[in-house]
Amino acid sequence: MKPLRIWRYILILFVLTLGAIYSLPNLYSPDSAVQISYLNSSQSADEELKERIENALEEDFKNNPDLEIELNKDYALVRLPTSDKQLQVKERLSINMGNDVVIALNLASTTPEWLRNLNAEPMKLGLDLRGGVHFLLEVDTKTAIKNRLDGTLQDIKRRLRDEKIKYRSAFVEKDKSISLSLPKDGIKSELTNFIKDNYPQFLISSKESEETLSLVLSEDSIKQIQSDAIDQNLTTLRNRVNELGVSEPIVQRQGKTRIVVQLPGVQDTSEAKKILGKTATLEFHLEAEFDTPRTRKTSYPHRNKSKGYSELQDTVIISGDSVATAQASFDENGLPQVNITLDGQGGARMHRTTRDKIGKRLAVLFVEQRLKTSYKTDSEGNLNVIEETFETKEIISLATIRAALGTQFRITGLDSPSESSELALLLRAGALAAPMKFVEERTVGPSLGQDNINAGVLSMQLGMALVIAFILFWYRTFGIAASIALGTNIVLLVAIMSILSATLTLPGIAGIVLTVGMAVDANVLIFSRIKEELKAGTNPLQAIDAGYDKAFLTIFDANFTTLLVSVVLYSLGTGPIKGFAITLSIGILTSMFTAIIGTRALIYLIYKNKKDVQRLSIG
């Protein structure tokens, strides 16, 4: 029997050690927890936040002295014994902490610190195995209608100027209609025909005695706007979830105005909640000039409070809708910035505006819809939640135009790298058509039920037990080597999935079961070859070498074709099919390693010192 080179044993030892370390975190179950972070991404969790949490949970600390608050860089974490306690603590924190923080449910890792220092984290489990975080969001369709009317009003004004049709004033009225006042008699019919021809979504009404047209949205138009807002928010939410790197999330419509988001295995749930519900965009304005008093202008505060206020022209050059891509980075001084690339139309508009404004200052205005929550107790002692939506606008950058801007430029003046990353993410994912509020939030159990999970795990255990019993009975000593390789195969598979942050689902368990069968199949081919060599009169030790060498090509061909199929399944499939394909493809690679290299090393260790072997214990 040919001796194996030392590098093979070193490789096997290295792989086994790596597999043991990175599969170990999966033995530690997570704790129920509540996560708290500042709404402003530039603020890190500090002692002040910890003190506020302690004050809000004063009664809980009295009843449970072991309760601890962990401070991480971006958030604080309160670990709790049960999910019921988790909901109670979240509600108490929501009432007492104010509106400058984000409070979210979480499943906190219990992996020991020495493993975390090695970047060893447990494998992610899908919603069907562990559950995750459930959000129910309601879209503010009234704001969607108002936003559409505001946009249509600006378009009407522009086209009336182009058509040289005069009007006295135009404004949105009661969030469902637009009011147009005429300068004099005799022009009403011209304006009416213009609206009918170009804006059929409006029903036009007026009084003979008044020179005013009221443009009211039809019911069909209102329903269409509401539907469009839900669809756009769905698309944006999916983009934001993808940016968060969550595997196999669920983002789907529920009813007329609500959206369900379920995120499996999210560690930073407060950040996820902050990103999902944030209605934020950018507006680019020129600074108002003091020598042009007719220019409409508004005073806005700077994000950096020390800079006070600046007056900007009301005209919006472009908004966040024109942003094609956005990436967070650092400038030459190591300060955070966002590199912006505009679409063609936005770049052309920016160039036209700035080419004649060299030396003037351009402002980047951060516009955000926020939700203010307050709690009041009624006369019957019931606690009522009152939520109000309000808009904030802050100047994050006000810089001098040095040259005509095109499709690419950068935004500076940001407070922290986390703020630049969040802004870039929001711009890449697209703007929400309307603000949303969180109607419900909870951790969810496995969607397929614990019985189905237990059945899936049992099938894997039973399959392994039957396979091991068979190979031990049929192949004896060689069966022991194959059984050890089979167990090692599962450990390596779990370790690789943990390293890759792949998500294990119930179909993934089916892929593992299939992998078990394929791993044994490779050993059966090898052992059958060895038996054939023995029947042909080959020396037992030489028969071992011949069996492994001759079976290799057959095993490789069979596994390679299966690997190609799993790659196709992953590329074209979705959800459960991808989960099956991931475990199958990883299992193929690990099974080839353990079946060919692993068992050969074990067999060599057993027979290397036996010079006159007359018979192999192979059945």
XYZ file of C-alpha atoms in Angstrom:
619
model
C 0.000 0.000 0.000
C 1.422 3.358 -1.034
C 2.121 5.600 1.986
C 0.188 8.872 2.061
C 2.225 12.039 1.979
C 2.463 14.069 5.169
C 0.811 17.113 3.562
C -2.432 15.158 3.222
C -2.564 14.523 6.972
C -1.761 18.180 7.656
C -4.585 19.197 5.285
C -7.043 16.793 6.951
C -6.077 17.999 10.445
C -6.420 21.645 9.386
C -9.843 21.092 7.797
C -11.111 19.113 10.800
C -9.941 21.800 13.250
C -11.530 24.550 11.162
C -14.760 22.572 10.873
C -14.941 21.912 14.624
C -14.385 25.597 15.507
C -16.856 27.086 13.034
C -19.599 24.509 13.651
C -19.363 24.885 17.452
C -21.394 28.146 17.693
C -24.460 26.286 16.435
C -24.681 24.516 19.806
C -25.542 27.806 21.569
C -29.199 28.866 21.428
C -29.961 32.621 21.206
C -31.637 34.646 23.962
C -34.787 36.721 23.629
C -33.768 40.367 23.780
C -34.828 43.972 23.182
C -32.490 46.208 21.208
C -32.337 49.980 21.563
C -30.448 52.434 19.342
C -30.580 56.150 18.594
C -32.726 57.217 15.652
C -29.857 59.405 14.467
C -27.311 57.047 12.908
C -24.428 59.324 13.868
C -25.066 58.679 17.578
C -23.477 55.624 19.167
C -24.812 53.799 22.207
C -23.429 55.489 25.333
C -23.765 55.579 29.106
C -26.561 58.141 28.823
C -28.628 55.681 26.781
C -27.908 52.946 29.310
C -29.042 55.193 32.163
C -32.276 56.041 30.324
C -32.983 52.320 29.846
C -32.338 51.624 33.532
C -34.744 54.377 34.554
C -37.414 53.111 32.159
C -37.072 49.543 33.499
C -36.651 50.399 37.174
C -39.392 47.983 38.277
C -37.995 45.166 36.129
C -34.557 45.537 37.703
C -36.107 45.332 41.167
C -37.894 42.081 40.329
C -34.939 40.640 38.402
C -31.569 41.825 39.785
C -29.673 39.667 37.256
C -31.054 41.667 34.347
C -28.179 43.289 32.436
C -27.828 45.923 29.742
C -25.102 45.347 27.158
C -23.621 48.339 25.367
C -22.394 47.734 21.841
C -21.037 50.360 19.477
C -24.333 51.051 17.708
C -26.973 49.756 20.121
C -27.825 48.632 23.639
C -29.196 45.160 24.331
C -31.428 43.909 27.158
C -31.402 40.104 27.393
C -34.579 38.484 28.734
C -35.571 35.005 29.885
C -38.735 34.555 27.767
C -40.425 36.013 24.698
C -43.420 37.066 26.842
C -41.138 39.182 29.000
C -39.598 40.501 25.787
C -42.902 42.021 24.669
C -43.578 43.573 28.084
C -40.151 45.228 28.230
C -40.455 46.573 24.683
C -43.817 48.161 25.480
C -42.454 49.751 28.669
C -39.423 51.123 26.845
C -41.614 52.502 24.028
C -43.712 54.435 26.546
C -40.822 55.838 28.579
C -37.904 56.317 26.174
C -39.231 59.001 23.828
C -39.085 59.395 20.026
C -35.336 59.765 19.520
C -34.650 56.018 19.800
C -35.587 52.894 17.871
C -36.719 49.934 19.974
C -36.881 46.500 18.385
C -37.207 42.843 19.328
C -34.184 40.649 18.777
C -32.704 37.180 19.156
C -29.320 37.796 20.775
C -26.398 35.488 20.152
C -24.951 33.527 23.103
C -21.781 32.477 21.272
C -18.739 32.696 23.623
C -16.459 35.661 23.113
C -13.441 33.562 22.101
C -15.435 32.144 19.193
C -16.735 35.580 18.189
C -13.131 36.824 18.153
C -12.506 34.196 15.470
C -15.584 35.456 13.534
C -17.302 32.172 14.327
C -21.064 32.714 14.343
C -23.949 30.247 14.216
C -25.472 29.310 10.914
C -28.554 31.306 9.979
C -31.849 29.441 10.218
C -34.783 30.288 7.972
C -38.223 31.365 9.088
C -39.420 27.776 8.781
C -36.841 26.526 11.303
C -36.238 29.292 13.835
C -38.622 32.071 12.924
C -37.419 35.646 13.049
C -38.710 39.183 13.367
C -42.161 40.110 12.065
C -43.120 43.661 11.106
C -46.558 44.793 9.956
C -46.413 48.254 8.354
C -49.281 50.465 7.269
C -48.806 52.815 4.331
C -50.097 56.368 4.776
C -52.049 56.545 1.516
C -53.382 60.028 2.337
C -49.843 61.365 2.163
C -49.323 59.450 -1.101
C -52.310 61.259 -2.593
C -51.058 64.633 -1.325
C -47.584 63.975 -2.744
C -49.075 63.078 -6.117
C -51.189 66.238 -6.080
C -48.150 68.365 -5.184
C -46.237 66.868 -8.102
C -49.154 67.296 -10.489
C -49.614 70.899 -9.354
C -46.006 71.733 -10.252
C -46.475 70.080 -13.644
C -49.687 72.043 -14.283
C -47.955 75.330 -13.436
C -45.060 74.551 -15.772
C -47.296 73.572 -18.684
C -49.559 76.578 -18.202
C -46.500 78.813 -18.471
C -45.387 76.954 -21.600
C -48.872 77.320 -23.132
C -49.001 80.985 -21.998
C -52.322 80.425 -20.245
C -52.631 82.891 -17.390
C -53.848 82.060 -13.890
C -53.855 83.977 -10.620
C -53.030 81.236 -8.091
C -52.898 77.459 -7.801
C -52.689 75.335 -4.675
C -53.608 71.939 -3.241
C -56.845 72.036 -1.278
C -58.028 69.460 1.302
C -55.477 66.879 0.082
C -57.868 65.681 -2.630
C -58.181 68.562 -5.046
C -56.358 71.436 -6.719
C -57.786 74.942 -6.794
C -57.041 77.205 -9.785
C -57.982 80.893 -9.627
C -58.386 82.774 -12.912
C -57.206 86.343 -13.549
C -60.279 87.499 -15.450
C -63.492 86.443 -17.185
C -63.413 84.741 -20.513
C -60.485 82.421 -19.886
C -62.294 79.726 -17.905
C -63.248 77.676 -20.973
C -59.669 77.706 -22.271
C -58.288 76.502 -18.941
C -61.057 73.917 -18.568
C -60.307 72.425 -21.995
C -56.593 72.348 -21.191
C -57.195 70.356 -17.975
C -59.632 67.960 -19.697
C -57.168 67.242 -22.503
C -54.068 66.794 -20.356
C -55.258 65.672 -16.912
C -58.214 63.295 -17.341
C -57.797 61.992 -13.775
C -59.526 65.125 -12.458
C -63.212 65.925 -12.236
C -63.649 69.688 -12.896
C -66.186 71.749 -11.010
C -66.781 75.508 -10.714
C -69.397 78.072 -9.894
C -70.603 80.596 -12.449
C -70.153 83.437 -9.986
C -66.581 82.450 -9.138
C -63.546 82.529 -11.374
C -62.149 79.371 -9.751
C -61.746 75.797 -10.971
C -61.701 72.928 -8.518
C -59.875 69.827 -9.805
C -60.993 66.803 -7.790
C -59.409 63.396 -8.217
C -61.806 60.710 -9.398
C -62.354 57.638 -7.217
C -60.605 55.442 -9.783
C -57.604 57.778 -9.758
C -57.455 57.720 -5.952
C -57.516 53.924 -5.925
C -54.796 53.832 -8.577
C -52.580 56.237 -6.588
C -53.057 54.161 -3.449
C -52.226 50.949 -5.319
C -49.167 52.552 -6.929
C -47.954 53.729 -3.503
C -48.251 50.213 -2.064
C -46.445 48.717 -5.071
C -43.621 51.266 -4.938
C -43.217 50.796 -1.182
C -43.110 47.021 -1.700
C -40.335 47.397 -4.281
C -38.399 49.822 -2.101
C -38.738 47.614 0.978
C -37.463 44.600 -0.966
C -34.478 46.645 -2.152
C -33.752 47.798 1.394
C -34.010 44.261 2.758
C -31.607 43.073 0.061
C -29.195 45.855 1.054
C -29.368 44.595 4.647
C -28.121 41.208 3.438
C -31.009 39.222 4.916
C -31.368 35.722 3.491
C -34.779 34.522 2.309
C -36.923 37.336 3.738
C -40.675 37.657 3.247
C -41.982 41.013 1.981
C -45.579 40.872 0.819
C -48.781 42.873 0.670
C -51.533 42.318 3.234
C -54.930 43.864 2.657
C -55.370 47.258 1.003
C -52.799 49.377 2.830
C -50.506 47.053 4.791
C -47.217 45.265 4.137
C -45.778 42.300 6.030
C -42.010 41.973 6.435
C -40.486 38.901 8.056
C -36.717 38.753 8.538
C -35.050 35.508 9.625
C -31.986 35.635 11.849
C -31.523 39.427 11.881
C -28.972 40.464 14.515
C -29.361 44.257 14.336
C -33.152 44.514 14.369
C -33.243 48.170 15.443
C -31.150 49.084 12.391
C -33.455 46.979 10.205
C -36.501 48.705 11.677
C -34.906 52.117 11.190
C -34.036 51.404 7.540
C -37.374 49.791 6.646
C -39.593 52.570 7.915
C -37.492 55.565 6.996
C -39.097 57.904 4.458
C -36.107 59.993 3.493
C -34.780 61.593 0.356
C -32.515 64.418 -0.813
C -33.299 67.723 -2.469
C -30.745 69.960 -4.160
C -31.328 73.717 -3.883
C -29.318 76.811 -4.726
C -28.623 79.182 -1.884
C -30.908 82.225 -1.953
C -29.205 85.411 -3.094
C -29.822 88.551 -1.080
C -29.885 90.806 -4.150
C -32.838 88.964 -5.742
C -35.784 89.666 -3.418
C -38.389 88.183 -5.775
C -36.902 84.720 -5.453
C -39.030 82.440 -3.305
C -36.895 81.200 -0.456
C -37.096 79.343 2.855
C -34.754 79.192 5.834
C -33.565 75.706 6.879
C -31.396 74.533 9.810
C -28.044 72.846 9.266
C -27.515 69.278 10.475
C -24.468 70.680 12.244
C -26.293 72.912 14.759
C -23.299 75.224 15.163
C -23.826 76.522 11.592
C -27.300 77.840 12.377
C -29.678 78.467 9.465
C -29.326 79.255 5.746
C -31.853 80.510 3.206
C -32.378 78.367 0.109
C -34.340 78.920 -3.068
C -37.615 76.973 -3.074
C -36.980 75.590 -6.562
C -35.834 71.957 -6.384
C -33.101 71.256 -8.936
C -33.282 67.481 -8.527
C -34.429 65.099 -5.784
C -33.397 61.639 -4.648
C -35.513 60.084 -7.405
C -32.815 61.078 -9.913
C -30.078 59.131 -8.083
C -28.974 56.038 -10.004
C -26.332 54.749 -7.566
C -24.861 55.883 -4.257
C -21.825 54.523 -2.411
C -20.463 55.478 0.997
C -16.731 56.241 1.167
C -14.186 58.632 2.713
C -12.673 61.831 1.360
C -8.978 62.745 1.268
C -9.179 63.839 4.928
C -10.707 60.570 6.075
C -14.167 62.100 6.596
C -17.329 60.226 5.519
C -18.950 61.082 2.198
C -21.420 59.637 -0.308
C -20.495 59.328 -3.979
C -23.562 60.039 -6.135
C -24.273 59.031 -9.726
C -27.387 60.586 -11.295
C -29.491 59.190 -14.105
C -29.287 60.866 -17.515
C -32.202 63.229 -17.012
C -31.064 64.266 -13.524
C -27.481 64.807 -14.694
C -28.619 67.010 -17.577
C -30.796 69.124 -15.260
C -27.956 69.480 -12.751
C -25.543 70.537 -15.503
C -27.946 73.124 -16.936
C -28.473 74.667 -13.511
C -24.879 74.771 -12.292
C -23.026 75.786 -15.476
C -24.139 79.411 -15.004
C -23.784 79.365 -11.218
C -20.010 79.019 -10.789
C -19.049 80.581 -7.462
C -22.576 80.211 -6.049
C -23.402 77.718 -3.323
C -25.380 74.489 -3.747
C -27.182 72.922 -0.785
C -28.052 69.292 -0.158
C -31.257 69.147 1.870
C -32.085 65.962 3.782
C -35.871 65.516 3.878
C -37.336 62.956 6.255
C -40.817 61.918 7.342
C -40.826 61.059 11.026
C -43.388 59.536 13.359
C -44.065 61.080 16.753
C -45.625 58.683 19.252
C -47.255 59.755 22.494
C -49.274 57.897 25.101
C -52.337 59.177 26.933
C -54.588 57.540 29.482
C -58.332 58.059 28.971
C -60.994 58.470 31.652
C -61.430 54.700 31.910
C -57.739 54.119 32.556
C -56.947 52.693 29.105
C -53.590 53.601 27.553
C -54.061 55.051 24.061
C -51.297 55.394 21.499
C -51.327 58.665 19.515
C -49.152 58.817 16.409
C -48.471 61.896 14.305
C -46.392 62.188 11.142
C -44.221 65.256 10.655
C -41.545 66.304 8.181
C -38.032 67.516 8.960
C -35.637 69.226 6.557
C -31.979 69.783 7.368
C -29.024 71.033 5.330
C -26.287 68.412 5.356
C -24.026 70.166 2.853
C -23.667 73.716 1.528
C -20.689 73.961 -0.824
C -19.454 76.407 -3.457
C -19.860 75.304 -7.079
C -16.343 75.192 -8.584
C -17.359 73.787 -11.971
C -20.508 72.676 -13.774
C -21.750 69.459 -12.183
C -22.746 66.431 -14.234
C -23.924 62.961 -13.382
C -21.250 62.295 -10.744
C -20.367 64.238 -7.617
C -20.066 63.703 -3.869
C -21.918 64.734 -0.726
C -19.830 65.709 2.297
C -20.654 67.187 5.700
C -21.900 63.891 7.184
C -21.320 63.190 10.877
C -20.249 59.538 10.837
C -19.547 56.539 8.566
C -22.790 54.895 9.732
C -24.749 57.976 8.627
C -23.099 57.953 5.189
C -23.767 54.216 4.810
C -27.415 54.649 5.761
C -27.895 57.573 3.380
C -26.256 55.665 0.527
C -28.467 52.647 1.229
C -31.661 54.729 1.218
C -30.706 56.417 -2.053
C -29.788 53.115 -3.745
C -32.957 51.381 -2.609
C -35.204 54.205 -3.787
C -37.642 56.470 -1.999
C -40.886 55.374 -0.416
C -43.970 56.715 -2.143
C -45.541 57.432 1.244
C -44.524 57.139 4.895
C -45.332 54.004 6.856
C -45.884 53.255 10.511
C -45.219 50.029 12.393
C -48.604 48.593 13.333
C -47.256 45.359 14.794
C -43.873 43.941 15.715
C -43.059 40.561 17.206
C -40.742 37.627 17.010
C -42.283 34.733 15.086
C -41.948 31.032 15.627
C -41.223 28.539 12.871
C -43.776 28.995 10.097
C -44.127 25.282 9.353
C -44.716 24.265 12.945
C -42.514 22.501 15.437
C -43.905 19.077 14.453
C -42.677 19.479 10.878
C -39.287 20.671 12.105
C -38.958 17.706 14.422
C -39.967 15.424 11.560
C -37.278 16.920 9.314
C -34.557 16.571 11.942
C -35.745 13.060 12.813
C -35.597 12.022 9.168
C -31.964 13.120 9.002
C -31.091 11.316 12.235
C -32.948 8.178 11.211
C -31.395 8.202 7.766
C -27.899 8.499 9.214
C -28.573 5.766 11.777
C -29.833 3.298 9.152
C -26.966 4.082 6.777
C -24.354 3.674 9.522
C -25.938 0.412 10.717
C -25.859 -0.953 7.163
C -22.262 -0.028 6.380
C -21.025 -1.309 9.748
C -22.760 -4.648 9.147
C -21.705 -4.962 5.518
C -18.207 -3.454 5.486
C -17.024 -3.960 9.091
C -13.696 -2.142 9.664
C -14.077 -0.203 6.457
C -17.607 0.641 7.585
C -16.204 2.236 10.757
C -14.006 4.514 8.621
C -16.988 5.406 6.428
C -19.153 6.178 9.505
C -16.506 8.499 10.955
C -16.230 10.228 7.571
C -20.012 10.583 7.436
C -20.155 12.360 10.802
C -17.220 14.560 9.804
C -19.043 15.407 6.589
C -22.018 16.839 8.519
C -19.712 18.879 10.787
C -17.867 20.338 7.776
C -21.121 21.121 5.982
C -22.465 23.034 9.002
C -19.132 24.859 9.400
C -19.033 25.992 5.763
C -22.645 27.195 5.898
C -21.795 29.158 9.045
C -18.711 30.729 7.425
C -20.690 31.678 4.289
C -23.653 32.947 6.367
C -25.894 30.650 4.332
C -29.442 30.075 5.588
C -30.619 26.592 6.517
C -34.274 25.882 5.758
C -36.395 22.747 5.961
C -35.710 21.944 2.274
C -32.045 22.430 3.178
C -32.351 19.583 5.668
C -33.625 17.454 2.772
C -30.446 18.411 0.915
C -28.370 17.234 3.891
C -30.221 13.906 3.947
C -29.473 13.468 0.242
C -25.837 14.392 0.918
C -25.632 11.606 3.511
C -26.757 9.117 0.901
C -24.322 10.430 -1.704
C -21.413 10.364 0.772
C -22.062 6.690 1.530
C -22.541 5.980 -2.163
C -18.972 7.131 -2.842
C -17.618 4.776 -0.178
C -19.728 1.906 -1.512
C -18.152 2.393 -4.954
C -14.652 2.405 -3.471
C -15.243 -0.629 -1.263
C -16.841 -2.557 -4.138
C -13.752 -1.859 -6.274
C -11.526 -3.129 -3.477
C -13.604 -6.338 -3.285
C -13.268 -6.840 -7.049
C -9.499 -6.468 -6.796
C -9.398 -9.008 -3.976
C -11.438 -11.496 -6.029
C -8.998 -11.008 -8.901
C -6.174 -12.132 -6.601
C -4.615 -8.736 -5.965
C -2.577 -8.310 -2.785
C -4.885 -6.861 -0.039
C -2.797 -3.719 0.509
C -2.440 -3.148 -3.230
C -6.185 -3.759 -3.608
C -6.867 -0.776 -1.317
C -4.819 1.552 -3.539
C -6.392 0.160 -6.699
C -9.919 0.511 -5.305
C -9.466 4.197 -4.467
C -7.658 5.037 -7.718
C -10.111 3.278 -10.045
C -13.257 4.551 -8.290
C -12.132 8.188 -8.275
C -13.176 9.083 -11.842
C -16.609 7.471 -11.444
C -17.210 9.327 -8.157
C -15.967 12.596 -9.619
C -18.205 12.349 -12.710
C -21.303 11.505 -10.661
C -20.762 14.303 -8.141
C -19.766 16.879 -10.754
C -22.984 16.389 -12.742
C -25.036 16.640 -9.529
C -23.138 19.813 -8.602
C -24.033 21.344 -11.987
C -27.704 20.565 -11.356
C -27.570 22.189 -7.897
C -25.974 25.334 -9.391
C -28.792 25.548 -11.957
C -31.390 25.067 -9.203
C -29.842 27.883 -7.181
C -29.633 30.209 -10.199
C -33.199 29.701 -11.404
C -34.992 28.739 -8.203
C -36.357 30.828 -5.366
C -36.907 30.345 -1.637
C -37.082 26.649 -0.686
C -35.417 25.499 -3.930
C -32.393 27.696 -3.222
C -32.201 26.336 0.323
C -32.099 22.794 -1.045
C -29.508 23.694 -3.690
C -27.151 25.379 -1.188
C -26.897 22.430 1.184
C -26.697 19.949 -1.682
C -23.818 21.756 -3.424
C -21.829 22.242 -0.213
C -22.559 18.649 0.795
C -21.215 17.329 -2.510
C -17.866 19.064 -1.948
C -17.545 17.966 1.683
C -18.612 14.392 0.926
C -15.969 14.033 -1.801
C -13.318 15.259 0.628
C -14.345 12.950 3.478
C -15.127 9.906 1.297
C -11.992 9.988 -0.836
C -9.293 11.680 1.247
C -10.675 11.129 4.755
C -11.469 7.406 4.646
C -8.253 6.641 2.738
C -6.220 8.275 5.510
C -8.088 6.278 8.171
C -7.648 2.983 6.312
C -3.951 3.715 5.887
C -3.560 4.375 9.623
C -5.203 1.018 10.364
C -3.104 -1.094 7.965
C 0.182 0.849 7.602
C 2.097 -1.292 10.139
C 0.716 -4.650 8.944
C 3.207 -6.058 6.453
C 1.645 -9.482 5.802
C -2.059 -8.741 5.545
C -3.806 -11.838 4.204
C -7.386 -10.643 4.551
C -9.185 -7.305 4.793
C -12.115 -6.739 7.164
C -14.384 -5.533 4.400
C -17.187 -8.105 4.434
